[in-house]
CSV table of C-alpha atoms in Angstrom, one decimal:
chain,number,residue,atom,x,y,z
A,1,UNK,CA,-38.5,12.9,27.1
A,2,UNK,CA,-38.9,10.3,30.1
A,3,UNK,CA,-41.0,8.1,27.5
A,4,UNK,CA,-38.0,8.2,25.1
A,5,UNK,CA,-35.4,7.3,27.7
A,6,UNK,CA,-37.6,4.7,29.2
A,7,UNK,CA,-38.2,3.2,25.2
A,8,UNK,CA,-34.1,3.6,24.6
A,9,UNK,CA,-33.6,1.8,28.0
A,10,UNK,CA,-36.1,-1.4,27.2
A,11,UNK,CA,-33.9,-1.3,23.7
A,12,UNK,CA,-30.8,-1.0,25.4
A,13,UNK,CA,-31.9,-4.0,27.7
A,14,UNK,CA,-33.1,-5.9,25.1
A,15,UNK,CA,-29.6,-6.1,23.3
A,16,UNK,CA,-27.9,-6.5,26.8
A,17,UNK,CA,-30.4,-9.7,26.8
A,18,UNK,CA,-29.5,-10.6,23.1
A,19,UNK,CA,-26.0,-10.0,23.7
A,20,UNK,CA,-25.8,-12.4,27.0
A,21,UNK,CA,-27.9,-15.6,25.2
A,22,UNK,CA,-25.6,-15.1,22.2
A,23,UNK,CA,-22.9,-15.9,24.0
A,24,UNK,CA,-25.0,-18.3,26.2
A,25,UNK,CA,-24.9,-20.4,22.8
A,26,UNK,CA,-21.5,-20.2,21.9
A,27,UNK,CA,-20.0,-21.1,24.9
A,28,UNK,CA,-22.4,-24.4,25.2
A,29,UNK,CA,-21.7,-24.7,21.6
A,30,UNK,CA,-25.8,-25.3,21.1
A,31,UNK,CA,-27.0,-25.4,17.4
A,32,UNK,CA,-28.3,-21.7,16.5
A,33,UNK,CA,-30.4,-22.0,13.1
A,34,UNK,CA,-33.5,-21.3,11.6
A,35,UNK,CA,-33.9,-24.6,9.5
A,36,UNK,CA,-33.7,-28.3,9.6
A,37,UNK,CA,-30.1,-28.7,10.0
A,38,UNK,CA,-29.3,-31.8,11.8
A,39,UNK,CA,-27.7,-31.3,15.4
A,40,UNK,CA,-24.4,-29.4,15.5
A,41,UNK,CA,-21.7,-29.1,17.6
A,42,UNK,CA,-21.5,-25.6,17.1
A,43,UNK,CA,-23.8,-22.7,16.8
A,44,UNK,CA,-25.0,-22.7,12.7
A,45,UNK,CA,-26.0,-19.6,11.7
A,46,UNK,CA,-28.4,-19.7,8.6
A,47,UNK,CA,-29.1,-15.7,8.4
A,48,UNK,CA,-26.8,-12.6,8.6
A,49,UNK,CA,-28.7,-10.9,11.4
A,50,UNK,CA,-28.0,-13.1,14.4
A,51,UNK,CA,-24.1,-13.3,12.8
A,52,UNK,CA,-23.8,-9.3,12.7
A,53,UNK,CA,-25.1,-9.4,16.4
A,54,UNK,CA,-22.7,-11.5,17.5
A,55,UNK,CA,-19.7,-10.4,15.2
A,56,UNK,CA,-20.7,-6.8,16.8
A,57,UNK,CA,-20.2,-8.1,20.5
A,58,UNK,CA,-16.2,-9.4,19.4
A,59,UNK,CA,-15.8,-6.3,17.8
A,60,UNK,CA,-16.8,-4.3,21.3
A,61,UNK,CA,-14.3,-7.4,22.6
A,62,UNK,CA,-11.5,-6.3,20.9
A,63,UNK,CA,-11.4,-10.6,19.7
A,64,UNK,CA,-9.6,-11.3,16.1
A,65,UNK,CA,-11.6,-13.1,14.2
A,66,UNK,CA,-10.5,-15.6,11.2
A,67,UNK,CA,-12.5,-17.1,8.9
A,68,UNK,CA,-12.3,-19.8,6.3
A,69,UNK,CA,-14.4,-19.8,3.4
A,70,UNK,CA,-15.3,-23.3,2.5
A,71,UNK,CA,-17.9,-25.6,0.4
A,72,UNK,CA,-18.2,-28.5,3.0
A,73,UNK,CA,-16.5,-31.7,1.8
A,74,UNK,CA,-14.3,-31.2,3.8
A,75,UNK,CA,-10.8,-32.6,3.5
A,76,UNK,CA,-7.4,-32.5,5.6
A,77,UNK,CA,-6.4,-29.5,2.8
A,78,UNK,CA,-9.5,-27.9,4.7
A,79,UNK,CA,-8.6,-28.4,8.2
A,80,UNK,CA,-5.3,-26.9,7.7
A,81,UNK,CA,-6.7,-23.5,6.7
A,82,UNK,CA,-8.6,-23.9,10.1
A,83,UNK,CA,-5.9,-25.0,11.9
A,84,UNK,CA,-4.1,-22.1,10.7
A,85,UNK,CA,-6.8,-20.0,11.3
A,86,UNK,CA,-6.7,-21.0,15.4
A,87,UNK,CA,-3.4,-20.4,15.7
A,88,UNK,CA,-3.4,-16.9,14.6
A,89,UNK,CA,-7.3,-15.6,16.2
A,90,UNK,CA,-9.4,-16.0,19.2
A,91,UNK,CA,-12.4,-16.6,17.5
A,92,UNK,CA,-13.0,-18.6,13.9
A,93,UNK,CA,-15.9,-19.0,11.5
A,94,UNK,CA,-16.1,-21.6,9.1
A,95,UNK,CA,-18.4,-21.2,6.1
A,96,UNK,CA,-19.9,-24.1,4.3
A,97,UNK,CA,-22.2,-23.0,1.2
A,98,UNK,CA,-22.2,-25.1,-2.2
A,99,UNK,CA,-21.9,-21.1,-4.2
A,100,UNK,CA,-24.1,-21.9,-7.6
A,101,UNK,CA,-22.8,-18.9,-9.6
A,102,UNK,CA,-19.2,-20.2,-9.8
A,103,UNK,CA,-20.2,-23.2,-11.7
A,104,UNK,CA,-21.2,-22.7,-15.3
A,105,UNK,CA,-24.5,-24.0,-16.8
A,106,UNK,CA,-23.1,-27.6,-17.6
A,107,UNK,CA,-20.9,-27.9,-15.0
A,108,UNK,CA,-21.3,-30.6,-11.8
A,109,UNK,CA,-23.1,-28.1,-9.5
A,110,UNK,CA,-26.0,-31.1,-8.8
A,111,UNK,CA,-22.9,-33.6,-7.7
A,112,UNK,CA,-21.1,-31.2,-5.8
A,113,UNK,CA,-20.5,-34.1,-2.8
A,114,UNK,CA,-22.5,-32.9,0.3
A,115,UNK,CA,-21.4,-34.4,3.9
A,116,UNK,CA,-22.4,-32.3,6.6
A,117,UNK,CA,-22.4,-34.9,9.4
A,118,UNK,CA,-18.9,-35.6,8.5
A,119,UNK,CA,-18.1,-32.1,8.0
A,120,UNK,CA,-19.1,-31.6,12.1
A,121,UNK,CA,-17.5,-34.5,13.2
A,122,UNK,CA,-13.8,-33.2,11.7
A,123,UNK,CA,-14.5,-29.8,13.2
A,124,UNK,CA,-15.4,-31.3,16.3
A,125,UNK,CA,-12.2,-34.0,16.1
A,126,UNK,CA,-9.9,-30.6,15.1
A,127,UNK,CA,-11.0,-28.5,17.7
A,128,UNK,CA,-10.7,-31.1,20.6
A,129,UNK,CA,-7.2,-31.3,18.9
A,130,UNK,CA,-6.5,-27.9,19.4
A,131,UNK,CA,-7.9,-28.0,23.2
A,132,UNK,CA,-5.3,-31.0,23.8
A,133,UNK,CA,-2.3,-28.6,22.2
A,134,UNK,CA,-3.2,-25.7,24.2
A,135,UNK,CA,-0.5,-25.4,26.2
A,136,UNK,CA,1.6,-25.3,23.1
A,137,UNK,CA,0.4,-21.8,21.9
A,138,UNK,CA,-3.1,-22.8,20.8
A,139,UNK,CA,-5.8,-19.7,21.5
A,140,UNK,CA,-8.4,-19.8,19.4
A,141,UNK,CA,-11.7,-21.4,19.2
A,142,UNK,CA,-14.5,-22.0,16.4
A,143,UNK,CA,-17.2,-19.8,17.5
A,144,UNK,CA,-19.8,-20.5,14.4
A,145,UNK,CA,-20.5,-22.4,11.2
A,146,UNK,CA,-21.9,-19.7,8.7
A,147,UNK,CA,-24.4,-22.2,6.5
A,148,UNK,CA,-26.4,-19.8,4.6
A,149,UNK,CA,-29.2,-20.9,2.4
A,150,UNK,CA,-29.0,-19.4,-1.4
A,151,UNK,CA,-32.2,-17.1,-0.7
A,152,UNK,CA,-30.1,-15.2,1.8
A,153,UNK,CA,-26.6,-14.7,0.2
A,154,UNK,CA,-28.9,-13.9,-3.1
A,155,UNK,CA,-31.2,-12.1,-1.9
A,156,UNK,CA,-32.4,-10.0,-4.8
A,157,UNK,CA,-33.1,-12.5,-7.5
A,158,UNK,CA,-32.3,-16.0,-8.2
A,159,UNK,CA,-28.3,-16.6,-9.1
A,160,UNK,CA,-27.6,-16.8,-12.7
A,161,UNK,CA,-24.7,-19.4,-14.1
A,162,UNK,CA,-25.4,-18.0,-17.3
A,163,UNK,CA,-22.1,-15.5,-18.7
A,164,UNK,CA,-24.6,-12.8,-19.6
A,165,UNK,CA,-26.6,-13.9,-17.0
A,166,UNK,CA,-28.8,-10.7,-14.9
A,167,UNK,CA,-27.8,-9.7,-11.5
A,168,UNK,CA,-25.4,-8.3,-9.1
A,169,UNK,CA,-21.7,-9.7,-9.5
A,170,UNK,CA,-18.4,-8.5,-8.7
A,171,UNK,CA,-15.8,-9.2,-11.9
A,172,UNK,CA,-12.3,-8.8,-11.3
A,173,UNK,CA,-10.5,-8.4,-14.6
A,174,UNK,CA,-8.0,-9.4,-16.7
A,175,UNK,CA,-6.9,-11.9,-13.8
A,176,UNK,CA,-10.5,-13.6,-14.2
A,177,UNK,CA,-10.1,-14.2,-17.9
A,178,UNK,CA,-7.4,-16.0,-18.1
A,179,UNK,CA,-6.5,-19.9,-17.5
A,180,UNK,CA,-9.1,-20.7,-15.2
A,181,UNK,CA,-10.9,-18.2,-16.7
A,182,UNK,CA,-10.8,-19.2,-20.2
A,183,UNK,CA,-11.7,-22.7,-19.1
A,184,UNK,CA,-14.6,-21.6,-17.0
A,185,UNK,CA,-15.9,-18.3,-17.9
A,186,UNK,CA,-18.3,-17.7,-15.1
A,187,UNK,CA,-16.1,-19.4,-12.6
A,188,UNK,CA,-14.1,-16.3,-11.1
A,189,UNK,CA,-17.3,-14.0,-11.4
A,190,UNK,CA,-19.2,-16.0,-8.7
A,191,UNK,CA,-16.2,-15.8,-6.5
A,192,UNK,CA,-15.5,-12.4,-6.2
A,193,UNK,CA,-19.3,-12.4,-5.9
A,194,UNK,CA,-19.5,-14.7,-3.2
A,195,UNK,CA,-16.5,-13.8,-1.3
A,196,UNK,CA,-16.9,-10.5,-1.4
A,197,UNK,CA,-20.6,-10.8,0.3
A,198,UNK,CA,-19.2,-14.0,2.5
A,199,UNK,CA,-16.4,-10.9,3.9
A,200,UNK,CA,-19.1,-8.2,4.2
A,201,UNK,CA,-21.2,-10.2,6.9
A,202,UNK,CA,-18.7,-11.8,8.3
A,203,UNK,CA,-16.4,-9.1,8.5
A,204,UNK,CA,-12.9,-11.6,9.5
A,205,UNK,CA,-9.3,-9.9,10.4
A,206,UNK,CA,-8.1,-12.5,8.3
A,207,UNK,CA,-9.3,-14.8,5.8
A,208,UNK,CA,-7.5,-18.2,4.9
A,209,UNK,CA,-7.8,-19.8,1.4
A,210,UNK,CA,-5.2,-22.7,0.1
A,211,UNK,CA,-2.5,-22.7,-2.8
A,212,UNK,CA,-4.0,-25.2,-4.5
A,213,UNK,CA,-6.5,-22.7,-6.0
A,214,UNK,CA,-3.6,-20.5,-6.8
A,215,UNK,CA,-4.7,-18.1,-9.4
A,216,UNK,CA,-8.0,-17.4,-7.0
A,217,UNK,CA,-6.1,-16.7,-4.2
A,218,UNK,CA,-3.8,-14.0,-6.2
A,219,UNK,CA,-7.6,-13.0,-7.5
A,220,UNK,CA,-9.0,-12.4,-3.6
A,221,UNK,CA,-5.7,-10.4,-2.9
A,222,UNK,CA,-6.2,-8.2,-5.6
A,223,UNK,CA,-10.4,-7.5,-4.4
A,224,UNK,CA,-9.6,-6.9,-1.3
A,225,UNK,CA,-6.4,-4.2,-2.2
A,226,UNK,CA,-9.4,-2.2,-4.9
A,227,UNK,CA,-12.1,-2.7,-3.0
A,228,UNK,CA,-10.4,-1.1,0.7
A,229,UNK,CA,-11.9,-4.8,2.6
A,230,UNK,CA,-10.8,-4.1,5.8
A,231,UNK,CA,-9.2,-7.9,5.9
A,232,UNK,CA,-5.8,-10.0,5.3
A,233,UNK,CA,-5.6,-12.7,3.2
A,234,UNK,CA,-3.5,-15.4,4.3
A,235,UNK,CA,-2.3,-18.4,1.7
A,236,UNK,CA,-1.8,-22.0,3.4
A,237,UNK,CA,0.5,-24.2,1.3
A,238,UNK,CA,-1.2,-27.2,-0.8
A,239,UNK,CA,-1.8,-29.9,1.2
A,240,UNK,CA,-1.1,-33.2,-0.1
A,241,UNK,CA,-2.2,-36.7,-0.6
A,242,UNK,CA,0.8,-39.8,0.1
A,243,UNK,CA,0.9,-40.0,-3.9
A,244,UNK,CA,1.6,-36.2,-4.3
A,245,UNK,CA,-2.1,-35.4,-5.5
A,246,UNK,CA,-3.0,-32.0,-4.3
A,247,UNK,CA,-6.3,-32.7,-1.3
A,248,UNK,CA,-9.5,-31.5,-3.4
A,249,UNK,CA,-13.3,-32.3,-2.9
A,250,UNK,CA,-13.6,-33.6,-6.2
A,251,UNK,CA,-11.1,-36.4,-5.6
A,252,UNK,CA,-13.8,-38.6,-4.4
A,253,UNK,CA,-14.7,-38.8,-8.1
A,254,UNK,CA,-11.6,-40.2,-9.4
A,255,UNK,CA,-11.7,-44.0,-8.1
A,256,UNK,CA,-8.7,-46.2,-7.6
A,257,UNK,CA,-7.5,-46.9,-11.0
A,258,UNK,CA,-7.6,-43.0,-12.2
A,259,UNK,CA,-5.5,-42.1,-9.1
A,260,UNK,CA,-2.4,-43.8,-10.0
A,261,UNK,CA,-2.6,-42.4,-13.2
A,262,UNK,CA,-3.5,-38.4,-12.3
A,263,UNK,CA,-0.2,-38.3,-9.6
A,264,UNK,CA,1.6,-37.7,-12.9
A,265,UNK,CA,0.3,-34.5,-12.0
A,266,UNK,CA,2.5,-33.6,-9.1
A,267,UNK,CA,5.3,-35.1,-10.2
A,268,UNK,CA,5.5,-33.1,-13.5
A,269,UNK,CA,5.1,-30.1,-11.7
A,270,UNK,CA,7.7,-30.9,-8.5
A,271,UNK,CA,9.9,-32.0,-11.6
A,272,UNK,CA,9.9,-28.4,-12.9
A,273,UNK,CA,10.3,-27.0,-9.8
A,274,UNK,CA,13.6,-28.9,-9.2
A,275,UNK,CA,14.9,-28.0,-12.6
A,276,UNK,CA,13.9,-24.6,-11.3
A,277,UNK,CA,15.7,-24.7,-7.9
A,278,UNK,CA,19.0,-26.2,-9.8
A,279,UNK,CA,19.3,-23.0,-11.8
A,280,UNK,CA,17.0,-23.4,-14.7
A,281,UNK,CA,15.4,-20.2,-15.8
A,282,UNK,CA,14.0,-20.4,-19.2
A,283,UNK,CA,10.3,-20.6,-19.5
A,284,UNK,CA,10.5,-23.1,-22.0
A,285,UNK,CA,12.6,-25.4,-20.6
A,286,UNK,CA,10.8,-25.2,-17.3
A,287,UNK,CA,7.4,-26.0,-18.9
A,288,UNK,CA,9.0,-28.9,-20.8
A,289,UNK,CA,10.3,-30.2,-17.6
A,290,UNK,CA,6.9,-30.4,-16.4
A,291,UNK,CA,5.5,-31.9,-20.2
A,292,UNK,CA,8.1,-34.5,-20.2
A,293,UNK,CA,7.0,-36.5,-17.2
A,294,UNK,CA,3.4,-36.8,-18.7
A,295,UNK,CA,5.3,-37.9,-22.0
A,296,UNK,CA,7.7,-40.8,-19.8
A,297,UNK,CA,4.2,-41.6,-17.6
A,298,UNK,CA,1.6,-42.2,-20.3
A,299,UNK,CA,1.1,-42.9,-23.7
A,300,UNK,CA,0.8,-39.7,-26.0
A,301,UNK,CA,-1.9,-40.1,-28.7
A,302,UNK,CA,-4.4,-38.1,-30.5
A,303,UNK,CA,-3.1,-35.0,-28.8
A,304,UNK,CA,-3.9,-36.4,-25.7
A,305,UNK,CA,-2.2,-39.0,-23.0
A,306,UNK,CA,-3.3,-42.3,-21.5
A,307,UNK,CA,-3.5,-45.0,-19.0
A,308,UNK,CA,-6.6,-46.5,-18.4
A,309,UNK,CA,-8.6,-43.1,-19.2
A,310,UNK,CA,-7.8,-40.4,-21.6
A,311,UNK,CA,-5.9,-37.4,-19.7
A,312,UNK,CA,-6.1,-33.8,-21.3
A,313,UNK,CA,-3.8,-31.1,-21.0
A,314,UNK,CA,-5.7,-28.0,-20.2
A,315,UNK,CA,-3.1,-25.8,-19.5
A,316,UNK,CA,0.6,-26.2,-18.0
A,317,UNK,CA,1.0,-22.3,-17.2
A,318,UNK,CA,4.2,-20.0,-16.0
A,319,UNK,CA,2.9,-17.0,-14.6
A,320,UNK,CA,4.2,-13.8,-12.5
A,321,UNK,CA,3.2,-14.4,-9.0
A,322,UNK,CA,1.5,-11.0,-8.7
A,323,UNK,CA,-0.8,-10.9,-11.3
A,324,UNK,CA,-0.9,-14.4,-13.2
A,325,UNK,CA,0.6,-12.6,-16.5
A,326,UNK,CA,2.1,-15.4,-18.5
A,327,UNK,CA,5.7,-15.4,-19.1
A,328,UNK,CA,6.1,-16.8,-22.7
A,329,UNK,CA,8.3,-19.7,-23.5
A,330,UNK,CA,10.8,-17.1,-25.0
A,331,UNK,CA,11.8,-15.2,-21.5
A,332,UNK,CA,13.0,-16.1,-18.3
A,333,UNK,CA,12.0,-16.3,-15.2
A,334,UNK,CA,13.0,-12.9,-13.0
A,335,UNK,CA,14.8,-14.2,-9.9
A,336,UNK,CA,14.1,-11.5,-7.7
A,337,UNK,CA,10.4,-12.2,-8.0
A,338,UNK,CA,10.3,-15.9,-8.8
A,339,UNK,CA,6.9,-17.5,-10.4
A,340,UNK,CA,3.9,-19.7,-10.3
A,341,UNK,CA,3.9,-22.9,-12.2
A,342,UNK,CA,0.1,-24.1,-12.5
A,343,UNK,CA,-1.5,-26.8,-14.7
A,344,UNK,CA,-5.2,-28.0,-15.4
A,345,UNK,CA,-6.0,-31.6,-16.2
A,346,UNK,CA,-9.6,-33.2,-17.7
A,347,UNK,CA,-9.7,-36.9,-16.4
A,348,UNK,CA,-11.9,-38.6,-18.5
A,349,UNK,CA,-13.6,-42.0,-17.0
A,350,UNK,CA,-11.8,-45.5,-17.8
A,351,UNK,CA,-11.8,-47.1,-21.1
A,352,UNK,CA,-13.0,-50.0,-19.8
A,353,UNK,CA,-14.7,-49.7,-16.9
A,354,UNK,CA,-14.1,-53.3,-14.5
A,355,UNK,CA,-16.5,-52.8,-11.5
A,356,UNK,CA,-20.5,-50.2,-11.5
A,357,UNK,CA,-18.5,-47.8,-9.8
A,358,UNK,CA,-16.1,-47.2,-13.0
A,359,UNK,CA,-19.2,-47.7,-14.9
A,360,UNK,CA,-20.9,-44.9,-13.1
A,361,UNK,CA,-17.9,-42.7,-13.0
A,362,UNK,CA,-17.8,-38.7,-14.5
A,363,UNK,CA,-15.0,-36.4,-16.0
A,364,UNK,CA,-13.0,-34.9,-13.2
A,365,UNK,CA,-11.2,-31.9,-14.1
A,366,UNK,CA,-7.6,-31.4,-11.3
A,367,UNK,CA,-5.6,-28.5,-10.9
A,368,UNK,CA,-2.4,-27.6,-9.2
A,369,UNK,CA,0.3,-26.0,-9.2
A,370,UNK,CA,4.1,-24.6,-7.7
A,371,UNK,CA,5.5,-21.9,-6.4
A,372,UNK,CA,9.2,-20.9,-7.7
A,373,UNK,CA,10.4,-18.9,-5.1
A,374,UNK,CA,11.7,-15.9,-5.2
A,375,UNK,CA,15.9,-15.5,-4.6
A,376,UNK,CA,18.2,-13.0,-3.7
A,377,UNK,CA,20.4,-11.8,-7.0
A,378,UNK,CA,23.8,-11.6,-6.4
């Protein structure tokens, strides 16, 4: 019995010891990792045991903890999700892993832009920032970067982009078939997966994901209600570049001369949200609102639209802001509940390409969308 209580009280000191250098890091914000990442400004955890040990001392602190699921890149659309996620928790943890399973086979996994240093220094910039605002309400603080390598979040077996591909995946169905769906079968698939695993070792109060990625956001919502995962998802309006263009990673692809053409995109979409706020309800004549722009913008041919690149429509989309259900052209929009317009675009490089970078340049595919708000029926 002594030889028990003295092996329970060397465990017992042990965590105590764990516990304290834990901290140790995170209050000198010293890099924590178990690979070759360069220097951070904050701890970087790389495996989900020295996470759960720390996540497990908050819980015993009674801290909130936010998190914001992200794939590096990082862009001001980013920082606002973190921003957010200060404001409303002590304690924040950003992600940044490039997920492979939510890409398909042929899709730009391999180009997925990777800017870690930059990533740091934004962080670092936001959350002396937030310091500076403190008297202003500010309370949290960015306690850890979670930067996983593949092997751990897929333990098991290699990940497989394939749609029949072998392994464990969470599907969340009908909302995963449809519009993004349809366009990229595998895409929702490998973030459910992802998210779902990114939640169990992080274990947030609240998670933060933008608008612009509408229909996975309404996807997230509905895992978390079947799945009982203990944590509230929070939306952060689309945040926006001078010219309208919703902020995305993948906007470093487009180039100067495809810019001014894809801002159609926002403007068709505002446009149908006006003709929405000034009483329109028809689905049809919403959508069309949205179509027309493209049609005054660029030149309509072959079934597609141009300016110095071919443009194609994937999908300008009215859906129930629930679900993502499509309300056909034939029915109105329900005040009481209001709707989401959303639209996909396939940017193809410029005709004639004038410098190496056009030359060099690869199909971007953009999507956005608007929320028609809901309004009290008379």
């Amino acid at each position: 019995m002594a030889s028990t209580m003295r092996a329970l009280s060397t465990q017992s000191r042990g965590r105590i010891r764990l516990s304290r250098r834990l901290q140790h890091l995170v209050s000198q914000r010293y890099l924590s990792t178990t690979s070759s990442r360069p220097t951070a400004p904050f701890p970087v955890f790389r495996d989900v045991p020295s996470l759960r040990t720390l996540r497990r001392q908050m819980f015993r602190d009674g801290k909130q903890v936010g998190f914001v699921p992200t794939m590096g890149a990082l862009h001001d659309g980013h920082l606002s999700l973190v921003r957010e996620a200060l404001r409303e928790n002590t304690d924040v943890f950003v992600s940044i892993y490039v997920n492979p399973t939510q890409f398909g086979v042929n899709e730009d996994l391999d180009k997925y832009p990777k800017t870690w240093e930059a990533d740091m220094q934004k962080l670092l910039e936001l959350k002396k920032e937030f310091r500076e605002a403190s008297e202003e309400g500010a309370v949290g603080e960015i306690c850890g970067i979670f930067a996983p390598t593949t092997k751990v979040m897929y333990p098991i077996m290699p990940p497989s982009s394939e749609i029949g591909g072998e392994g464990s995946f969470v599907t969340i169905t009908p909302i995963g078939k449809w519009l993004e769906g349809a366009s990229r079968p595998v895409f929702f698939r490998g973030v459910a997966t992802v998210c779902t695993k990114l939640f169990n070792i992080v274990q947030p109060d609240r998670v933060y994901f933008g608008q612009k990625d509408v229909q996975q956001s309404v996807l997230i919502r509905r895992m978390v209600k079947d799945f009982h995962i203990p944590t509230e998802v929070r939306v952060i309006a689309t945040s926006r570049e001078p010219d309208g263009l919703a902020m995305s990673s993948r906007n470093v692809y487009l180039g100067e001369r495809r810019r001014k053409d894809v801002a159609v995109l926002s403007r068709a979409l505002l446009r149908a949200q006006e003709a929405y706020n000034q009483g329109e309800l028809s689905a049809n004549a919403i959508r069309r609102a949205a179509l027309e722009v493209f049609e005054r913008s660029l030149e309509k041919r072959d079934g597609a639209y141009w300016g110095c690149q071919k443009i194609e429509i994937d999908y300008v989309a009215l859906t129930r802001p629930d679900d993502m259900t499509t309300i056909e052209d034939e029915h109105s929009v329900n005040l009481s509940e209001g709707a989401i317009l959303s639209a996909a675009i396939k940017v193809w490089p410029v005709t004639h390409p004038l410098s190496e970078e056009e030359k060099n340049q690869i199909s971007v595919r953009l999507i956005d969308n608007v929320i028609l708000e809901a309004k009290a029926v008379q």
